[in-house]
Amino acid sequence: MTAGGIADEVVAPTGRGWMRSADPPASFTMWRYRELLPVPDGPIRYPLPIGGTPLLPAPALRRAWGLPQLWIKDETRNPTASNKDRATALVIEGGLRRGVDTITTASTGNAAVATAFGAAAAGMRAAIFVSTDCRPEKLALMTQAGARVFRVRAGYAAAVDLSRAAAAAFGWLDRNTGANPVTLEAKKTVAFEVWEQLGRRVPDVLVAPVGDGPTLVALDKGFAELESHGLVTRRPRLIGVQAQPCQPLVRAWRGEPVGPADLDPAATVADGIAVMRPAIGDAVLDAVRRGGGAMVAVTDEALRGAVATLAATAGVGAEPAGAAALAGLAAAVELRRVGREETVVLLVTGREVTAGGPADPARVAVVETLDEVERAMAGG
Ligand SMILES: *Cc1c(COP(=O)(O)O)cnc(C)c1O
């Protein structure tokens, strides 16, 4: 077993051979763990390769930080360059089995892009709800993949409400984080992959950005499942990272009261994690406390620095939210939450992708009601 590779023996904690020794490395995808995922038997229909992302040793970064056991889990290698692809794939796989033809989500950006491209690959329609301040570059990607995009003036929370109402009214797949537990099931596979790639070891510390919360909570769930199968005897400390202008969970973790006036999602470069009311924030705090971890906030300057450092010392391209784990590591080292000899994994969650042109205005509409949504979708 080489570090970064895949364990080759067969284990069958569920008695059904969920790690197949015959899997060549090229087939190392999220579906390797399908016995632990809510997918019925039968061939996987989702066409894009998901997961199986590399765990990189990053030697120059190790030297620069004096952390010889530092690893980067590079989730930017997913088809739309973020960890959102895992949840999208599992939700769509379930929909394909049931013959559902449309998927919806609200998103600050990356989940929407993953949904638009995943739906395109699977031959489904996508109805995406965003706030009117969603970045134009992300809108362009969504319409490029043929999605219908609905902009909601009242903001992200209202976009979530409308997306969920549309799913309920029209029988669409609901990919909304917090609403659909399948998103956690998919993202827990990151924990399984890290454990296998470290040679079936649990890292001491795992650092991850936190927006709505599923990424971090799913890591905890993944390690908990490995524990319940008797494969590991401990959990890593989880360190959650938020951007200073919008850090509701860091404030809650410190026990500080926080009101909407203290949070400004538009004031940070880390749009992917700038969420005022995290969908599963309490679960994030539980997971962080359980493992003896921490929540830390980082400045935009630190986020930009982390983007540059990842590129220059590890050859990994990331957007600011995607690089937050590295910025958070600096804060955690300062707080003496990370020891020099510990095995530390940074989850790099996303990279900027561009469509190479503007959004198709015919596929974008500002809406307030379900009727407007229904009419737009009927228009093709
Ligand atoms: C969504 C996202 C996150 C945070 O994910 P949550 O699961 O919502 O906490 C982190 N980084 C990037 C790049 C993202 O798109």
XYZ file of C-alpha atoms and ligand atoms in Angstrom:
395
model
C 0.000 0.000 0.000
C 1.569 3.265 -1.044
C 0.458 6.564 0.421
C -2.042 8.196 -1.878
C -2.994 4.847 -3.395
C -5.863 2.525 -2.663
C -5.899 -0.385 -0.283
C -6.140 -3.553 -2.320
C -7.553 -6.073 0.095
C -11.249 -6.803 0.236
C -13.166 -5.781 3.343
C -16.835 -6.415 3.652
C -18.196 -4.634 6.715
C -21.699 -4.938 5.304
C -21.038 -8.481 4.197
C -21.470 -7.459 0.578
C -17.961 -6.592 -0.532
C -18.196 -2.824 -0.683
C -14.556 -2.437 -1.613
C -13.864 -4.517 -4.636
C -10.293 -5.690 -4.967
C -10.766 -5.931 -8.730
C -11.277 -2.191 -9.058
C -8.400 -0.812 -11.107
C -7.291 2.656 -9.968
C -8.992 4.240 -12.993
C -12.350 3.213 -11.577
C -11.682 4.763 -8.181
C -14.869 6.803 -7.920
C -17.481 7.534 -5.295
C -19.386 4.418 -6.399
C -16.629 2.278 -4.858
C -18.622 2.756 -1.642
C -22.038 2.136 -3.122
C -22.863 -0.562 -0.563
C -22.807 2.218 2.023
C -24.840 4.619 -0.117
C -28.607 4.777 -0.661
C -28.468 3.356 -4.198
C -30.456 0.307 -5.254
C -28.668 -2.574 -6.986
C -28.067 -2.402 -10.713
C -25.682 -0.498 -12.913
C -24.930 3.128 -12.039
C -26.505 5.348 -14.682
C -24.971 8.684 -13.768
C -22.551 9.282 -16.635
C -19.836 11.541 -15.144
C -16.959 10.221 -13.004
C -17.410 11.413 -9.413
C -15.021 11.362 -6.459
C -11.902 9.262 -6.231
C -10.061 12.571 -6.011
C -6.329 12.588 -5.235
C -4.773 12.966 -1.798
C -1.674 15.024 -2.547
C 1.488 15.108 -0.413
C 2.458 18.725 -1.403
C 6.160 18.535 -0.421
C 6.929 22.254 -0.824
C 3.949 23.207 1.303
C 5.058 20.709 3.960
C 8.510 22.236 4.085
C 7.159 25.789 4.173
C 4.880 24.964 7.096
C 7.106 22.507 8.918
C 4.294 19.955 8.819
C 5.745 16.740 7.362
C 2.396 14.924 7.433
C 0.317 17.545 5.615
C -1.986 16.345 2.811
C -4.338 18.023 0.356
C -7.552 16.260 -0.592
C -8.131 17.835 -3.979
C -11.871 17.999 -4.556
C -11.377 20.394 -7.463
C -10.784 17.297 -9.607
C -14.497 16.588 -9.785
C -16.264 17.262 -13.132
C -17.391 20.803 -12.294
C -14.382 21.459 -10.066
C -16.052 21.346 -6.651
C -17.155 18.852 -4.016
C -20.786 19.677 -4.914
C -20.563 17.098 -7.699
C -20.774 14.211 -5.224
C -24.157 15.219 -3.843
C -25.469 16.108 -7.288
C -24.501 12.703 -8.644
C -26.178 10.726 -5.871
C -29.383 12.774 -6.006
C -29.582 12.428 -9.795
C -28.794 8.698 -9.654
C -31.824 8.230 -7.383
C -33.952 10.337 -9.736
C -32.873 8.365 -12.797
C -33.950 5.127 -11.089
C -37.377 6.651 -10.369
C -37.811 8.267 -13.775
C -37.872 11.868 -12.512
C -37.076 14.308 -15.343
C -36.280 17.581 -13.532
C -33.958 18.557 -10.673
C -33.990 21.800 -8.709
C -31.751 23.491 -6.208
C -31.033 26.881 -4.755
C -27.388 27.739 -4.460
C -24.787 30.421 -3.911
C -23.048 29.101 -7.033
C -21.151 25.825 -7.078
C -24.043 23.499 -6.224
C -25.980 25.154 -9.037
C -23.180 24.657 -11.537
C -22.798 21.020 -10.471
C -26.550 20.531 -10.805
C -26.710 22.181 -14.246
C -23.883 20.063 -15.675
C -24.976 16.877 -13.902
C -28.511 17.269 -15.224
C -27.161 17.917 -18.717
C -25.091 14.732 -18.539
C -28.044 12.705 -17.276
C -30.562 14.133 -19.756
C -32.603 15.910 -17.091
C -33.927 19.453 -16.911
C -32.454 21.712 -14.219
C -34.260 24.601 -12.527
C -31.803 26.648 -10.498
C -32.736 29.353 -7.995
C -30.163 31.985 -7.083
C -30.185 35.343 -5.362
C -29.857 38.368 -7.629
C -26.282 38.916 -6.409
C -25.111 35.532 -7.739
C -21.900 36.053 -9.719
C -22.492 36.506 -13.491
C -19.682 34.055 -14.313
C -21.553 31.311 -12.457
C -24.843 32.209 -14.173
C -23.078 31.848 -17.521
C -21.965 28.324 -16.639
C -25.488 27.323 -15.614
C -27.079 28.501 -18.864
C -24.225 27.043 -20.890
C -25.265 23.642 -19.522
C -28.855 24.380 -20.529
C -30.284 25.059 -17.067
C -33.174 27.440 -16.410
C -32.023 30.022 -13.893
C -34.442 31.850 -11.621
C -33.124 34.908 -9.832
C -34.852 35.761 -6.569
C -34.625 39.367 -5.342
C -35.350 38.571 -1.710
C -32.051 36.675 -1.414
C -30.664 33.173 -0.908
C -33.100 32.077 1.817
C -36.056 33.048 -0.379
C -34.439 31.227 -3.309
C -34.272 28.071 -1.173
C -37.956 28.424 -0.230
C -39.033 28.832 -3.845
C -36.900 25.928 -5.065
C -38.331 23.642 -2.384
C -41.888 24.777 -3.092
C -41.355 24.064 -6.800
C -40.003 20.586 -6.018
C -43.050 19.811 -3.887
C -45.559 21.283 -6.356
C -44.137 19.802 -9.561
C -42.619 16.510 -8.319
C -39.046 17.536 -9.109
C -35.900 16.160 -7.478
C -35.002 18.431 -4.533
C -31.225 18.719 -4.224
C -31.371 21.456 -1.594
C -28.819 21.047 1.121
C -30.481 20.555 4.470
C -33.677 19.388 2.748
C -32.201 16.316 1.132
C -30.208 13.973 3.414
C -28.809 12.260 0.321
C -26.362 15.172 0.000
C -24.724 14.086 3.291
C -24.633 10.463 2.196
C -22.702 11.418 -0.921
C -20.236 13.726 0.792
C -19.370 11.178 3.507
C -17.444 9.265 0.834
C -14.673 11.874 1.188
C -13.956 10.412 4.649
C -13.800 6.869 3.238
C -11.411 7.968 0.493
C -9.079 9.845 2.861
C -8.958 6.854 5.186
C -8.101 4.476 2.365
C -5.607 6.832 0.769
C -3.747 7.235 4.062
C -3.332 3.464 4.166
C -6.428 2.871 6.269
C -5.546 5.427 8.854
C -7.559 8.260 10.324
C -5.843 11.661 10.092
C -5.355 13.545 13.357
C -6.859 16.724 11.960
C -9.093 17.489 8.998
C -9.665 21.108 7.996
C -12.669 22.054 5.838
C -14.557 25.184 4.793
C -18.080 25.552 6.185
C -21.010 27.184 4.392
C -24.335 25.410 4.931
C -22.489 22.640 6.752
C -22.881 19.352 4.833
C -19.227 19.075 3.840
C -17.999 19.010 7.437
C -20.950 17.099 8.895
C -20.591 14.433 6.201
C -16.903 13.963 7.082
C -17.958 13.287 10.661
C -20.643 10.874 9.448
C -18.165 9.034 7.239
C -15.691 8.502 10.072
C -18.518 7.517 12.410
C -19.580 4.826 9.944
C -16.016 3.511 9.646
C -15.998 3.348 13.443
C -19.317 1.534 13.633
C -18.010 -1.037 11.135
C -15.020 -1.597 13.430
C -12.562 -0.289 10.831
C -11.264 2.620 12.910
C -11.096 3.298 16.617
C -11.054 7.071 16.681
C -12.251 10.150 14.820
C -10.194 13.054 13.532
C -10.479 16.526 15.014
C -12.484 18.585 12.562
C -11.615 22.237 12.069
C -14.296 24.267 10.315
C -13.365 27.487 8.525
C -15.570 30.478 7.757
C -14.894 33.898 6.244
C -14.624 36.735 8.727
C -17.408 38.914 7.230
C -19.863 35.997 7.461
C -18.980 33.656 10.339
C -22.215 32.667 12.117
C -20.863 29.303 13.276
C -17.543 30.618 14.552
C -19.490 33.101 16.655
C -21.863 30.397 17.871
C -18.929 28.111 18.691
C -17.447 30.869 20.841
C -20.829 31.410 22.458
C -21.126 34.942 21.116
C -24.543 36.243 20.148
C -24.819 37.040 16.463
C -27.496 38.906 14.550
C -28.041 39.456 10.828
C -26.355 42.874 11.083
C -23.082 41.114 12.030
C -23.063 39.004 8.875
C -22.447 40.259 5.358
C -22.231 37.486 2.748
C -21.488 39.994 -0.013
C -18.447 41.347 1.840
C -16.168 38.340 1.296
C -14.382 36.822 -1.696
C -15.403 33.403 -0.383
C -18.900 33.421 -1.899
C -19.073 29.607 -1.776
C -19.183 29.615 2.033
C -20.877 32.973 2.713
C -24.128 31.699 4.238
C -25.980 33.745 6.866
C -28.126 30.912 8.235
C -26.307 27.611 7.650
C -28.849 24.882 6.858
C -27.337 22.380 9.315
C -25.310 24.663 11.566
C -26.144 22.833 14.808
C -24.882 19.578 13.350
C -21.621 21.341 12.411
C -21.127 22.515 15.999
C -21.876 19.017 17.343
C -19.398 17.395 14.957
C -16.660 19.902 15.777
C -17.206 19.527 19.548
C -17.390 15.734 19.425
C -13.952 15.369 17.900
C -12.298 18.112 19.982
C -11.916 20.362 16.951
C -12.543 24.063 16.476
C -14.210 26.689 14.325
C -11.973 29.454 12.981
C -12.563 32.598 10.922
C -10.181 33.901 8.276
C -9.855 37.268 6.537
C -10.201 37.836 2.811
C -6.518 38.686 2.767
C -5.718 35.284 4.270
C -8.037 33.601 1.761
C -6.339 35.313 -1.173
C -2.961 34.378 0.282
C -4.080 30.751 0.585
C -5.173 30.697 -3.067
C -1.732 31.982 -4.096
C 0.141 29.583 -1.794
C -1.801 26.539 -2.999
C -0.979 27.429 -6.578
C 2.676 28.245 -5.968
C 3.615 25.495 -3.507
C 1.258 22.657 -4.392
C 0.234 23.264 -7.995
C -3.398 23.252 -6.952
C -5.766 25.896 -8.317
C -8.550 26.935 -5.939
C -11.120 29.665 -5.554
C -11.072 31.567 -2.237
C -13.731 29.383 -0.556
C -11.938 26.318 -1.885
C -8.652 27.431 -0.322
C -10.200 28.278 3.060
C -8.810 25.136 4.725
C -5.247 26.350 4.171
C -6.075 29.788 5.564
C -7.816 28.051 8.480
C -4.780 25.872 9.120
C -2.732 29.002 9.797
C -5.309 30.141 12.344
C -5.459 26.685 13.944
C -1.659 26.430 14.221
C -1.626 29.842 15.880
C -4.262 28.663 18.363
C -2.049 25.584 19.010
C -4.789 23.279 17.785
C -2.436 21.414 15.438
C 0.793 19.643 16.420
C 3.832 19.543 14.116
C 3.970 15.758 13.860
C 0.278 15.280 13.323
C -1.307 14.006 10.135
C -3.311 16.915 8.764
C -5.610 16.827 5.752
C -6.793 20.037 4.079
C -9.974 19.710 2.071
C -9.628 21.917 -1.007
C -13.223 22.160 -2.125
C -13.457 24.182 -5.320
C -11.820 25.939 -8.219
C -13.082 28.786 -10.341
C -14.363 27.662 -13.742
C -15.538 30.060 -16.448
C -17.931 29.596 -19.339
C -15.900 31.769 -21.680
C -18.836 34.056 -22.389
C -21.923 35.672 -20.866
C -25.096 33.934 -19.672
C -27.837 33.230 -22.226
C -30.445 35.844 -21.221
C -33.262 33.693 -22.633
C -32.617 31.115 -19.903
C -32.521 33.581 -16.979
C -35.564 35.192 -15.354
C -36.281 37.159 -12.207
C -39.208 35.462 -10.448
C -41.281 35.812 -7.305
C -43.966 33.137 -7.643
C -44.397 29.476 -8.566
C -46.688 30.476 -11.444
C -43.877 32.424 -13.066
C -41.578 29.418 -12.621
C -44.123 27.046 -14.160
C -44.652 29.282 -17.184
C -40.916 29.647 -17.787
C -40.345 25.889 -17.563
C -43.221 25.214 -19.981
C -41.515 27.565 -22.406
C -38.784 24.948 -22.902
C -20.299 24.735 -0.937
C -18.865 24.946 -0.769
C -18.241 24.794 0.470
C -18.940 24.535 1.766
O -19.841 23.543 1.733
P -21.017 23.299 2.762
O -21.195 21.867 2.600
O -22.192 24.119 2.276
O -20.632 23.709 4.132
C -16.879 24.976 0.515
N -16.167 25.303 -0.579
C -16.731 25.455 -1.778
C -15.859 25.821 -2.928
C -18.085 25.281 -1.915
O -18.649 25.446 -3.120
